Amino acid sequence: MLLVGETLLRATDITKRFGATQALAGVDFELSAGEIHALIGANGAGKSTLSRILAGLQKPDSGQIEVLGKSVTFQGPKDAIAAGVTLVTQETSLATHITALENIFLPQLARPGRLNLREQRRHAHKLIDELGIPMGFSLDDEVSALSMANRQLVEILKVLALDSKIIFLDEPTTSLSPYECDQLLEVTRGLAEKGHGLVLVSHRMEEIFNFTDRMTVLREGKLVAANVETASIDANRLIRLMVGRELQDVYSDRESALPDETPIAAKVEGLKAGPLVRNVSFSVREGEILGLGGLIGAGRTEVVETMFGLNHPDEGKMELLGRPYVPSSPREAIAAGIGFIGEDRRRHGLIPDFSVLENLMLVHLSMQRKMSLDYNVVYSEAAEIVRSLGLDPVRLQDSDILKFSGGMQQKIIIARWLLAKPRLLILDEPTRGVDIETRSSIYKALRKIAAQGTAIIVVSSDFEELLGLSNRVVVISDGRSVADVPASYLDVERLTMLAAPRSSTGQIGGMLQDLANRYRGVALWLHEEGDRLFCLDSAQYDGAHSPIAKGGFASGTVYDLPSGRPSVAAHIRGKRGQSVGRLLLIVERAETLPDEHDLARSLEAALHPLSTIAA
């Protein structure tokens, strides 16, 4: 049994060089039992390299590693796993042709003895229950069919199945919503309380300050701060340590919603595609940054993939620049003026065998009609775009793009599309796994091209990013667009409430319909902000006259407070006492209206024991 505070891992004077690049220069690191230790730095600082060395995926040029006081030399990840050290990588390393269940227990398949699939399935379900995060996939699904976010969850389950004492988590929450991030990081806290030591590589300040005990900061491969108590430092000082200077608010330039007369660049109406996109409608205007919000499995990625020709729509229609638009392939979408940056840059954005410059020029070269390839035509423009993103143009001459950090790779992919000048640019998780300085440069670049008239759609699981960057947010839940709201009306809490899966709130929906039928009116699940209402769900008695609902309350729409109709309201509170909205019952005649206490009792009877209702 390990004692809290006992040293699990100690690394001394670790150095690593890749060609002319000094990735690590004499770095020390220490991890204790019972702690969550943040490993922090800008992209290219050496965080992932240090993690991979300590987990046996790479060998250091020099330095010493000790696990539980014993000197170790890892010849590969198998040795590290045997010593109790595992790594969840930023880019998943799953076998895509086998099932999620087989991947979870993949490291154990080489052990002697017969496989007990029933026991593995039972163990997997236990791990899922411990995570406390709804899984948008089956254990029998092939990993190739899973989204990037769900692949990350499989990676985490695989590490938990090994019961390792030392766990490195390299950007584990980049594809998760705020609620799911909190759930996952609560799991890491539980593991730490059991004596595990966890190393969290993250760029999210809220994660670092809310869930870690100590931190180590790297900059350009050098150690600039070691074993700093998280409680003893603030965000401004941490950013100075990371980037060596002050950094302005990355969202300081956000603009309000565009005027209604601004021309519409693209529009989807009643879109249905595959099992995840059931009924989605929205438009994006020229020069607008539109955010698509929602949780894992809501259908956001599938919507934008359909717009780019990766999926074929089953129903509905799409328009581009005022004309009907149904691309049969990404090639047609590109020719029509659409750019697309997928959520998995390794799978969707990079060709590993190509150089950095060749990867950047991919779209430009595909649009040329000449027999020969000519980089010189736009090289100076490409270099200027790269420079504006904070990357030295000299790095365009590098032959191996896989030696770039994740943030540097993302800059190259974004520069590729900025060079192509699309009329509509779609970005799916554009800052997944990049540091705050890189985010700032990406946001500036997106605002600049939006100001030039390019329409932009951003899919992001980082709700702060979505609200800080977007003019307007469309929320997708269970494959349906349920809200279309100016970003200035929202905060993270309101957006999280709007994004709640309607399938998981079926009990509330059933309760609304029961009340609407019982009192012959309209029952609404609302979130209030001043004199405005956000409708999360609604139900109407079949015989109710239309003036009650004035044509019906659409989920996600913003309304003025109703007047002139008999109504009564009650708070809905979750099992921990938190507000999950307000119920409003509107009826035709005052004599049919229940009083507040009767309504409260009805709500409690409908939702108990999951919720406690207070009138």
Coordinates of C-alpha atoms in Angstrom, one line a residue:
M1 CA 0.0 0.0 0.0
L2 CA 1.5 3.3 -1.1
L3 CA 1.5 6.2 1.3
V4 CA 0.3 9.6 0.1
G5 CA 3.3 11.8 -0.5
E6 CA 5.6 8.8 -1.2
T7 CA 7.8 9.4 -4.3
L8 CA 6.5 7.3 -7.2
L9 CA 8.6 8.7 -10.0
R10 CA 11.8 10.8 -10.2
A11 CA 13.5 11.9 -13.4
T12 CA 16.9 13.7 -13.3
D13 CA 18.7 15.7 -16.0
I14 CA 16.6 14.3 -19.0
T15 CA 17.9 15.4 -22.4
K16 CA 16.6 14.7 -25.8
R17 CA 17.5 16.0 -29.3
F18 CA 15.8 15.5 -32.6
G19 CA 18.3 16.5 -35.3
A20 CA 19.0 20.2 -34.8
T21 CA 16.1 20.6 -32.4
Q22 CA 16.9 20.4 -28.6
A23 CA 13.6 19.0 -27.3
L24 CA 14.7 18.7 -23.7
A25 CA 17.7 20.2 -22.0
G26 CA 18.5 18.8 -18.5
V27 CA 14.9 18.5 -17.2
D28 CA 14.0 17.2 -13.7
F29 CA 10.6 15.9 -12.7
E30 CA 9.1 14.3 -9.6
L31 CA 5.7 12.7 -8.9
S32 CA 4.3 11.6 -5.6
A33 CA 1.6 9.1 -4.6
G34 CA -1.8 10.7 -4.2
E35 CA -1.2 13.8 -6.3
I36 CA -2.3 15.2 -9.7
H37 CA 0.7 16.9 -11.1
A38 CA 0.3 19.4 -14.0
L39 CA 3.0 19.4 -16.7
I40 CA 2.6 22.7 -18.5
G41 CA 4.2 24.7 -21.3
A42 CA 3.5 26.2 -24.7
N43 CA 3.4 24.0 -27.8
G44 CA 6.9 22.7 -28.5
A45 CA 8.0 23.2 -24.8
G46 CA 8.8 19.5 -24.5
K47 CA 5.8 18.2 -22.4
S48 CA 4.8 15.4 -24.7
T49 CA 8.5 14.4 -25.3
L50 CA 9.1 14.2 -21.5
S51 CA 5.8 12.2 -21.1
R52 CA 6.8 9.7 -23.8
I53 CA 10.2 9.2 -22.4
L54 CA 8.9 8.6 -18.9
A55 CA 6.3 6.1 -20.3
G56 CA 8.9 4.2 -22.4
L57 CA 7.8 5.3 -25.9
Q58 CA 11.1 7.2 -26.5
K59 CA 14.6 6.8 -25.1
P60 CA 16.4 9.9 -23.6
D61 CA 19.8 10.8 -24.8
S62 CA 20.9 11.1 -21.2
G63 CA 19.5 11.2 -17.7
Q64 CA 18.2 8.9 -15.0
I65 CA 14.7 7.6 -14.2
E66 CA 13.6 6.0 -10.9
V67 CA 10.3 4.3 -10.2
L68 CA 9.5 3.6 -6.5
G69 CA 13.2 4.3 -5.7
K70 CA 14.6 1.9 -8.2
S71 CA 16.6 2.9 -11.2
V72 CA 14.9 1.8 -14.5
T73 CA 15.7 1.8 -18.2
F74 CA 12.7 1.3 -20.4
Q75 CA 13.4 -0.4 -23.7
G76 CA 9.8 0.2 -24.7
P77 CA 6.3 0.8 -23.4
K78 CA 5.9 -2.8 -22.4
D79 CA 8.7 -2.3 -19.8
A80 CA 7.0 0.9 -18.5
I81 CA 3.6 -0.8 -18.2
A82 CA 5.2 -3.7 -16.3
A83 CA 6.7 -1.0 -13.9
G84 CA 3.3 0.5 -13.5
V85 CA 3.6 3.5 -15.8
T86 CA 1.1 4.2 -18.6
L87 CA 0.3 7.0 -21.0
V88 CA -2.9 8.3 -22.6
T89 CA -1.6 10.1 -25.7
Q90 CA -3.0 13.3 -27.2
E91 CA -3.3 11.5 -30.5
T92 CA -5.0 8.2 -29.8
S93 CA -3.0 5.0 -30.4
L94 CA -5.9 2.5 -30.8
A95 CA -6.2 -0.5 -33.1
T96 CA -9.0 0.8 -35.3
H97 CA -10.1 -2.5 -36.9
I98 CA -11.1 -4.2 -33.6
T99 CA -13.8 -3.4 -31.1
A100 CA -13.7 -0.9 -28.2
L101 CA -13.8 -3.8 -25.7
E102 CA -10.8 -5.5 -27.4
N103 CA -8.9 -2.2 -27.3
I104 CA -9.5 -1.6 -23.6
F105 CA -7.8 -4.9 -22.8
L106 CA -5.3 -4.9 -25.7
P107 CA -2.2 -4.7 -23.4
Q108 CA -3.4 -7.8 -21.6
L109 CA -3.9 -10.0 -24.7
A110 CA -0.2 -11.1 -24.7
R111 CA -0.5 -12.6 -21.3
P112 CA -0.5 -16.4 -20.9
G113 CA -3.8 -18.2 -20.3
R114 CA -7.3 -18.2 -21.9
L115 CA -9.3 -15.0 -22.5
N116 CA -12.3 -14.6 -20.4
L117 CA -14.5 -12.3 -22.5
R118 CA -17.4 -12.3 -20.0
E119 CA -15.0 -11.1 -17.2
Q120 CA -13.5 -8.5 -19.5
R121 CA -17.0 -7.1 -20.4
R122 CA -17.9 -7.0 -16.7
H123 CA -14.7 -5.2 -15.8
A124 CA -15.2 -2.7 -18.7
H125 CA -18.7 -1.9 -17.5
K126 CA -17.4 -1.4 -14.0
L127 CA -14.7 1.1 -15.3
I128 CA -17.4 2.9 -17.3
D129 CA -19.5 3.2 -14.2
E130 CA -16.5 4.6 -12.3
L131 CA -16.0 7.2 -15.0
G132 CA -19.5 8.4 -14.6
I133 CA -19.6 9.7 -18.2
P134 CA -22.4 8.5 -20.6
M135 CA -20.8 6.5 -23.4
G136 CA -22.0 7.4 -26.9
F137 CA -20.9 4.0 -28.3
S138 CA -21.2 0.2 -27.6
L139 CA -18.3 -1.9 -26.4
D140 CA -18.8 -4.0 -29.5
D141 CA -18.4 -1.0 -31.9
E142 CA -15.2 -1.0 -34.0
V143 CA -13.0 1.9 -33.1
S144 CA -12.8 3.0 -36.7
A145 CA -16.5 4.0 -36.4
L146 CA -16.0 6.1 -33.2
S147 CA -15.6 9.8 -33.1
M148 CA -12.3 11.3 -31.8
A149 CA -13.9 12.1 -28.4
N150 CA -15.1 8.5 -28.0
R151 CA -11.7 7.2 -29.0
Q152 CA -10.2 9.3 -26.2
L153 CA -12.6 7.7 -23.7
V154 CA -11.5 4.2 -24.9
E155 CA -7.9 5.2 -24.4
I156 CA -8.6 6.3 -20.8
L157 CA -10.6 3.1 -20.1
K158 CA -7.6 1.1 -21.4
V159 CA -5.3 2.8 -18.9
L160 CA -7.7 2.3 -16.1
A161 CA -7.9 -1.4 -16.9
L162 CA -4.2 -1.8 -16.3
D163 CA -4.5 -0.3 -12.8
S164 CA -1.3 1.5 -13.2
K165 CA 0.1 3.5 -10.3
I166 CA 1.6 6.2 -12.5
I167 CA -0.7 7.6 -15.2
F168 CA 0.2 10.3 -17.8
L169 CA -2.8 12.0 -19.3
D170 CA -1.8 14.0 -22.4
E171 CA -4.6 16.4 -23.1
P172 CA -7.3 13.9 -22.1
T173 CA -10.3 16.3 -22.1
T174 CA -9.8 18.2 -25.4
S175 CA -12.8 16.7 -27.0
L176 CA -15.1 16.7 -24.0
S177 CA -17.7 19.2 -22.9
P178 CA -17.3 21.1 -19.6
Y179 CA -19.7 18.7 -17.8
E180 CA -17.8 15.7 -19.1
C181 CA -14.4 17.2 -18.3
D182 CA -15.5 17.7 -14.7
Q183 CA -16.7 14.1 -14.6
L184 CA -13.5 12.8 -15.9
L185 CA -11.3 14.9 -13.7
E186 CA -13.3 13.9 -10.7
V187 CA -12.4 10.3 -11.7
T188 CA -8.7 11.3 -11.7
R189 CA -9.1 12.8 -8.2
G190 CA -10.6 9.6 -7.0
L191 CA -7.7 7.7 -8.4
A192 CA -5.3 10.0 -6.7
E193 CA -7.1 9.5 -3.4
K194 CA -6.4 5.7 -3.8
G195 CA -2.7 6.3 -4.1
H196 CA -2.2 6.7 -7.8
G197 CA 0.0 9.5 -9.1
L198 CA -1.3 11.3 -12.2
V199 CA 0.4 13.7 -14.5
L200 CA -2.0 15.9 -16.4
V201 CA -0.7 17.6 -19.5
S202 CA -3.2 20.3 -20.3
H203 CA -3.6 23.8 -21.7
R204 CA -6.9 24.5 -20.0
M205 CA -6.4 26.9 -17.1
E206 CA -9.6 25.9 -15.3
E207 CA -8.5 22.2 -15.2
I208 CA -5.0 23.1 -13.9
F209 CA -6.2 25.3 -11.1
N210 CA -9.3 23.2 -10.1
F211 CA -7.9 19.7 -10.2
T212 CA -4.1 19.7 -9.8
D213 CA -2.0 19.8 -6.6
R214 CA 1.4 20.8 -8.1
M215 CA 2.8 21.9 -11.4
T216 CA 6.0 21.8 -13.4
V217 CA 6.5 24.3 -16.2
L218 CA 8.7 23.8 -19.3
R219 CA 9.7 26.4 -21.9
E220 CA 11.6 25.6 -25.1
G221 CA 12.8 22.3 -23.6
K222 CA 14.1 23.8 -20.4
L223 CA 12.7 23.6 -16.8
V224 CA 11.5 27.0 -15.6
A225 CA 9.5 26.0 -12.5
A226 CA 9.4 22.6 -10.7
N227 CA 7.0 21.3 -8.1
V228 CA 5.1 24.5 -7.7
E229 CA 2.1 24.3 -5.4
T230 CA -1.0 25.1 -7.6
A231 CA -2.6 27.1 -4.8
S232 CA 0.4 29.4 -4.7
I233 CA 0.3 30.7 -8.2
D234 CA -2.3 32.6 -10.4
A235 CA -3.1 32.4 -14.1
N236 CA -1.1 35.6 -15.1
R237 CA 2.1 34.4 -13.5
L238 CA 1.6 30.9 -15.0
I239 CA 1.2 32.4 -18.5
R240 CA 4.4 34.5 -18.0
L241 CA 6.3 31.3 -17.0
M242 CA 4.9 29.5 -20.1
V243 CA 5.5 32.1 -22.8
G244 CA 8.0 34.5 -21.1
R245 CA 5.8 37.5 -21.4
E246 CA 2.3 39.0 -20.7
L247 CA -0.5 37.8 -23.0
Q248 CA -3.7 39.8 -23.6
D249 CA -7.2 38.3 -23.2
V250 CA -7.6 35.9 -26.1
Y251 CA -11.3 36.7 -26.4
S252 CA -11.0 40.5 -26.1
D253 CA -11.9 41.1 -29.7
R254 CA -15.2 39.3 -29.8
E255 CA -17.9 41.1 -31.8
S256 CA -21.6 41.0 -31.5
A257 CA -24.1 39.3 -33.9
L258 CA -24.1 40.6 -37.4
P259 CA -27.0 42.6 -38.8
D260 CA -29.9 40.6 -40.3
E261 CA -29.3 42.2 -43.7
T262 CA -25.8 40.6 -44.0
P263 CA -25.9 38.2 -46.9
I264 CA -26.2 34.5 -46.0
A265 CA -23.2 32.4 -47.1
A266 CA -24.5 28.9 -46.3
K267 CA -27.8 27.4 -45.0
V268 CA -29.0 24.0 -44.0
E269 CA -32.7 23.3 -43.4
G270 CA -34.2 20.1 -42.0
L271 CA -31.0 18.2 -42.5
K272 CA -31.0 14.5 -41.8
A273 CA -27.9 12.3 -42.4
G274 CA -27.2 8.9 -40.9
P275 CA -28.2 7.9 -37.4
L276 CA -26.8 11.0 -35.6
V277 CA -28.2 13.9 -37.6
R278 CA -32.0 14.0 -37.3
N279 CA -33.2 17.5 -37.9
V280 CA -30.8 20.4 -38.1
S281 CA -31.4 23.9 -39.4
F282 CA -29.2 27.0 -39.3
S283 CA -27.5 29.6 -41.5
V284 CA -24.2 31.4 -41.4
R285 CA -23.7 34.9 -42.8
E286 CA -20.7 36.3 -44.7
G287 CA -18.1 37.5 -42.2
E288 CA -19.8 35.7 -39.3
I289 CA -18.2 33.2 -36.9
L290 CA -21.0 30.7 -36.0
G291 CA -20.4 28.3 -33.2
L292 CA -21.9 24.8 -33.1
G293 CA -22.3 23.6 -29.5
G294 CA -23.3 20.4 -28.0
L295 CA -22.0 17.3 -26.2
I296 CA -20.3 14.2 -27.5
G297 CA -22.5 12.3 -29.9
A298 CA -24.9 15.2 -30.4
G299 CA -24.2 15.1 -34.2
R300 CA -22.2 18.4 -34.6
T301 CA -19.3 16.7 -36.4
E302 CA -21.6 14.7 -38.6
V303 CA -23.4 17.9 -39.7
V304 CA -20.3 19.7 -40.9
E305 CA -18.9 16.5 -42.5
T306 CA -22.2 16.4 -44.5
M307 CA -21.6 20.0 -45.6
F308 CA -18.1 19.1 -46.8
G309 CA -19.3 16.1 -48.8
L310 CA -18.0 13.4 -46.4
N311 CA -21.6 12.2 -45.7
H312 CA -24.6 12.2 -47.9
P313 CA -27.8 13.9 -46.7
D314 CA -30.9 11.6 -46.3
E315 CA -33.4 14.5 -46.1
G316 CA -33.4 18.3 -46.0
K317 CA -31.6 20.8 -48.2
M318 CA -28.4 22.9 -48.2
E319 CA -27.6 26.2 -49.9
L320 CA -24.3 27.8 -50.6
L321 CA -24.2 31.5 -51.6
G322 CA -27.9 31.4 -52.4
R323 CA -27.8 28.3 -54.6
P324 CA -28.8 24.7 -53.9
Y325 CA -25.8 22.7 -52.8
V326 CA -25.3 19.0 -52.5
P327 CA -21.7 18.0 -52.7
S328 CA -21.0 14.4 -53.7
S329 CA -17.4 14.5 -52.4
P330 CA -15.0 16.8 -50.5
R331 CA -13.4 17.6 -53.9
E332 CA -16.7 19.2 -55.0
A333 CA -17.0 21.0 -51.7
I334 CA -13.5 22.5 -52.1
A335 CA -14.3 23.5 -55.7
A336 CA -17.4 25.3 -54.4
G337 CA -15.4 27.3 -51.9
I338 CA -15.6 25.3 -48.7
G339 CA -12.6 24.6 -46.5
F340 CA -12.7 22.0 -43.7
I341 CA -10.3 21.3 -40.8
G342 CA -11.3 18.0 -39.1
E343 CA -11.1 17.2 -35.4
D344 CA -8.4 14.5 -35.8
R345 CA -5.5 16.3 -37.5
R346 CA -3.5 13.0 -37.9
R347 CA -6.4 11.2 -39.7
H348 CA -7.9 14.2 -41.6
G349 CA -5.2 16.8 -42.0
L350 CA -1.7 15.5 -42.4
I351 CA 0.2 13.3 -44.9
P352 CA 3.1 12.0 -42.7
D353 CA 5.3 11.2 -45.7
F354 CA 5.1 14.8 -47.0
S355 CA 7.3 17.7 -45.8
V356 CA 5.9 20.6 -43.9
L357 CA 5.8 22.8 -47.0
E358 CA 4.1 20.0 -49.0
N359 CA 1.5 19.6 -46.3
L360 CA 0.8 23.3 -46.3
M361 CA 0.5 23.5 -50.1
L362 CA -1.9 20.6 -50.5
V363 CA -5.1 22.5 -51.2
H364 CA -3.3 25.2 -53.3
L365 CA -1.7 22.6 -55.5
S366 CA -5.0 20.6 -55.9
M367 CA -6.6 23.8 -57.3
Q368 CA -3.9 24.3 -59.9
R369 CA -4.5 23.2 -63.5
K370 CA -0.8 23.1 -64.6
M371 CA 1.1 19.9 -65.3
S372 CA 4.0 21.1 -63.1
L373 CA 3.9 22.0 -59.4
D374 CA 5.0 25.6 -58.6
Y375 CA 5.5 26.6 -55.0
N376 CA 7.0 29.9 -55.8
V377 CA 3.8 31.5 -56.9
V378 CA 2.4 31.8 -53.4
Y379 CA 5.4 31.0 -51.2
S380 CA 5.8 34.5 -49.9
E381 CA 2.1 34.7 -49.0
A382 CA 2.3 31.3 -47.3
A383 CA 5.3 32.4 -45.3
E384 CA 3.5 35.6 -44.2
I385 CA 0.5 33.5 -43.1
V386 CA 2.7 31.2 -41.1
R387 CA 4.5 34.1 -39.5
S388 CA 1.1 35.7 -38.5
L389 CA 0.3 32.4 -36.7
G390 CA 3.5 32.7 -34.7
L391 CA 5.6 30.1 -36.6
D392 CA 9.0 30.8 -38.0
P393 CA 8.8 30.4 -41.9
V394 CA 12.2 28.7 -41.8
R395 CA 10.4 25.7 -40.3
L396 CA 8.6 25.2 -43.7
Q397 CA 11.7 23.6 -44.9
D398 CA 11.5 20.8 -42.3
S399 CA 11.2 17.4 -43.9
D400 CA 9.2 15.6 -41.1
I401 CA 6.0 17.2 -40.0
L402 CA 5.5 14.6 -37.3
K403 CA 8.3 16.1 -35.3
F404 CA 6.2 19.2 -34.9
S405 CA 4.2 19.6 -31.8
G406 CA 0.4 19.2 -32.0
G407 CA 0.0 23.0 -31.9
M408 CA 2.5 23.6 -34.7
Q409 CA 0.9 20.9 -36.9
Q410 CA -2.5 22.7 -36.4
K411 CA -1.0 26.0 -37.4
I412 CA 0.2 24.4 -40.7
I413 CA -3.3 23.0 -41.4
I414 CA -4.9 26.3 -40.7
A415 CA -2.4 28.1 -42.8
R416 CA -3.2 25.7 -45.7
W417 CA -6.8 26.8 -45.7
L418 CA -6.1 30.5 -45.2
L419 CA -3.9 30.3 -48.3
A420 CA -6.8 28.8 -50.2
K421 CA -9.2 31.7 -49.3
P422 CA -12.4 29.7 -49.0
R423 CA -15.8 31.4 -48.9
L424 CA -16.9 29.2 -46.0
L425 CA -14.3 27.7 -43.6
I426 CA -15.4 24.9 -41.2
L427 CA -13.2 24.1 -38.2
D428 CA -13.9 21.1 -36.0
E429 CA -12.1 21.4 -32.6
P430 CA -9.6 23.9 -34.0
T431 CA -7.6 24.3 -30.8
R432 CA -7.7 20.8 -29.4
G433 CA -4.4 20.3 -27.7
V434 CA -2.8 23.7 -28.3
D435 CA -1.5 26.2 -25.8
I436 CA -3.0 29.6 -24.9
E437 CA -0.5 31.6 -27.1
T438 CA -1.3 29.4 -30.1
R439 CA -5.0 29.8 -29.4
S440 CA -4.6 33.6 -29.4
S441 CA -2.8 33.5 -32.8
I442 CA -5.5 31.2 -34.3
Y443 CA -8.3 33.4 -33.0
K444 CA -6.7 36.5 -34.5
A445 CA -6.3 34.8 -37.8
L446 CA -10.0 33.6 -37.9
R447 CA -11.2 37.1 -36.9
K448 CA -9.1 38.6 -39.7
I449 CA -10.5 36.4 -42.5
A450 CA -14.0 36.8 -41.1
A451 CA -13.6 40.6 -41.3
Q452 CA -12.7 40.1 -45.0
G453 CA -16.1 38.4 -45.6
T454 CA -15.3 34.7 -45.1
A455 CA -18.1 32.8 -43.2
I456 CA -16.7 30.5 -40.5
I457 CA -18.3 27.6 -38.6
V458 CA -16.6 26.4 -35.5
V459 CA -17.4 23.1 -33.7
S460 CA -15.9 23.1 -30.2
S461 CA -16.4 21.2 -27.0
D462 CA -14.7 24.0 -25.2
F463 CA -17.7 26.1 -24.3
E464 CA -15.6 29.1 -23.2
E465 CA -13.9 29.1 -26.6
L466 CA -17.3 28.8 -28.4
L467 CA -18.7 31.8 -26.5
G468 CA -15.5 33.9 -26.7
L469 CA -15.0 33.4 -30.4
S470 CA -18.5 33.2 -32.0
N471 CA -20.9 35.9 -32.9
R472 CA -23.8 33.4 -32.6
V473 CA -24.2 29.9 -31.3
V474 CA -26.4 27.1 -32.6
V475 CA -26.8 24.2 -30.1
I476 CA -27.3 20.7 -31.3
S477 CA -28.7 18.0 -29.0
D478 CA -29.5 14.4 -29.9
G479 CA -29.1 15.3 -33.6
R480 CA -31.4 18.3 -33.6
S481 CA -30.8 22.0 -33.5
V482 CA -32.4 23.1 -30.3
A483 CA -31.1 26.7 -30.0
D484 CA -30.0 29.6 -32.1
V485 CA -28.8 32.4 -29.8
P486 CA -26.4 35.4 -30.0
A487 CA -23.3 34.5 -28.0
S488 CA -23.6 37.6 -25.9
Y489 CA -26.8 36.2 -24.4
L490 CA -25.0 33.1 -23.1
D491 CA -22.5 31.9 -20.5
V492 CA -21.0 28.4 -20.0
E493 CA -23.8 27.4 -17.5
R494 CA -26.6 28.5 -19.9
L495 CA -24.9 26.8 -22.8
T496 CA -24.4 23.6 -20.9
M497 CA -28.1 23.6 -19.9
L498 CA -29.2 24.1 -23.6
A499 CA -26.8 21.3 -24.7
A500 CA -28.2 18.8 -22.2
P501 CA -29.3 15.7 -24.2
R502 CA -33.0 15.6 -24.6
S503 CA -32.9 11.8 -24.4
S504 CA -31.4 12.0 -20.9
T505 CA -34.1 14.4 -19.8
G506 CA -37.0 12.3 -20.9
Q507 CA -38.4 12.2 -17.4
I508 CA -38.8 16.0 -17.5
G509 CA -40.3 15.9 -21.0
G510 CA -42.8 13.3 -19.8
M511 CA -43.6 15.4 -16.8
L512 CA -44.2 18.4 -19.0
Q513 CA -46.7 16.5 -21.2
D514 CA -48.5 15.1 -18.2
L515 CA -49.0 18.6 -16.7
A516 CA -50.0 20.1 -20.0
N517 CA -52.7 17.5 -20.4
R518 CA -53.9 17.6 -16.8
Y519 CA -54.3 21.4 -16.8
R520 CA -55.2 21.8 -20.5
G521 CA -52.5 24.3 -21.2
V522 CA -48.8 24.6 -22.1
A523 CA -45.9 23.4 -19.9
L524 CA -42.5 24.9 -20.5
W525 CA -39.0 24.0 -19.2
L526 CA -37.2 27.3 -19.1
H527 CA -34.1 29.1 -18.2
E528 CA -34.5 32.8 -17.3
E529 CA -32.2 35.7 -18.0
G530 CA -33.6 39.0 -16.9
D531 CA -36.7 39.6 -19.0
R532 CA -35.9 36.8 -21.5
L533 CA -36.7 33.1 -21.5
F534 CA -34.7 30.2 -23.0
C535 CA -37.1 27.4 -23.8
L536 CA -35.3 24.0 -23.2
D537 CA -38.4 21.8 -23.8
S538 CA -42.2 22.2 -24.0
A539 CA -45.4 20.3 -24.2
Q540 CA -48.9 21.4 -25.2
Y541 CA -52.3 19.9 -24.6
D542 CA -53.8 18.8 -27.9
G543 CA -56.9 20.9 -27.4
A544 CA -55.2 24.1 -26.3
H545 CA -55.9 27.2 -28.4
S546 CA -52.9 28.6 -30.3
P547 CA -53.0 32.0 -28.5
I548 CA -51.6 30.3 -25.4
A549 CA -48.4 29.3 -27.1
K550 CA -48.7 31.8 -30.0
G551 CA -47.8 29.2 -32.6
G552 CA -45.8 27.0 -30.2
F553 CA -42.7 27.5 -28.1
A554 CA -39.7 26.2 -30.0
S555 CA -36.9 24.7 -27.9
G556 CA -33.9 26.9 -27.7
T557 CA -35.7 30.1 -28.7
V558 CA -35.5 33.3 -26.8
Y559 CA -38.8 34.7 -25.7
D560 CA -40.1 37.8 -23.9
L561 CA -42.0 37.0 -20.7
P562 CA -45.6 36.1 -21.4
S563 CA -48.3 38.5 -20.3
G564 CA -52.1 38.4 -20.2
R565 CA -52.4 34.6 -19.7
P566 CA -52.9 32.8 -16.4
S567 CA -49.6 31.2 -15.4
V568 CA -47.8 29.7 -12.5
A569 CA -44.1 28.8 -12.1
A570 CA -41.9 26.6 -10.0
H571 CA -38.1 26.0 -9.7
I572 CA -36.7 22.6 -10.7
R573 CA -33.7 21.6 -8.7
G574 CA -31.3 18.7 -9.2
K575 CA -30.4 16.1 -6.7
R576 CA -27.5 18.2 -5.4
G577 CA -29.7 21.3 -5.1
Q578 CA -28.5 23.0 -8.2
S579 CA -31.0 24.8 -10.4
V580 CA -31.8 22.9 -13.6
G581 CA -34.3 25.5 -14.8
R582 CA -37.8 26.7 -14.1
L583 CA -41.2 25.2 -15.0
L584 CA -43.9 27.6 -16.4
L585 CA -47.5 26.4 -16.8
I586 CA -49.8 28.6 -19.0
V587 CA -53.5 27.9 -19.2
E588 CA -56.5 29.4 -20.9
R589 CA -58.7 30.1 -17.9
A590 CA -57.5 31.1 -14.4
E591 CA -59.9 28.7 -12.7
T592 CA -58.0 25.7 -14.1
L593 CA -54.7 27.0 -12.8
P594 CA -53.2 25.1 -9.9
D595 CA -51.6 27.1 -7.0
E596 CA -47.8 27.0 -6.4
H597 CA -48.0 24.3 -3.7
D598 CA -50.1 22.0 -5.8
L599 CA -47.8 22.4 -8.8
A600 CA -44.7 21.8 -6.5
R601 CA -46.3 18.6 -5.2
S602 CA -47.0 17.4 -8.8
L603 CA -43.4 18.1 -9.8
E604 CA -42.0 16.3 -6.8
A605 CA -44.2 13.3 -7.5
A606 CA -43.1 13.2 -11.1
L607 CA -39.4 13.6 -10.5
H608 CA -38.7 12.2 -7.0
P609 CA -36.2 10.9 -6.1
L610 CA -34.1 12.4 -8.8
S611 CA -35.0 16.0 -8.0
T612 CA -36.3 18.1 -5.2
I613 CA -38.7 20.8 -6.3
A614 CA -39.3 24.1 -4.6
A615 CA -42.1 26.5 -5.6

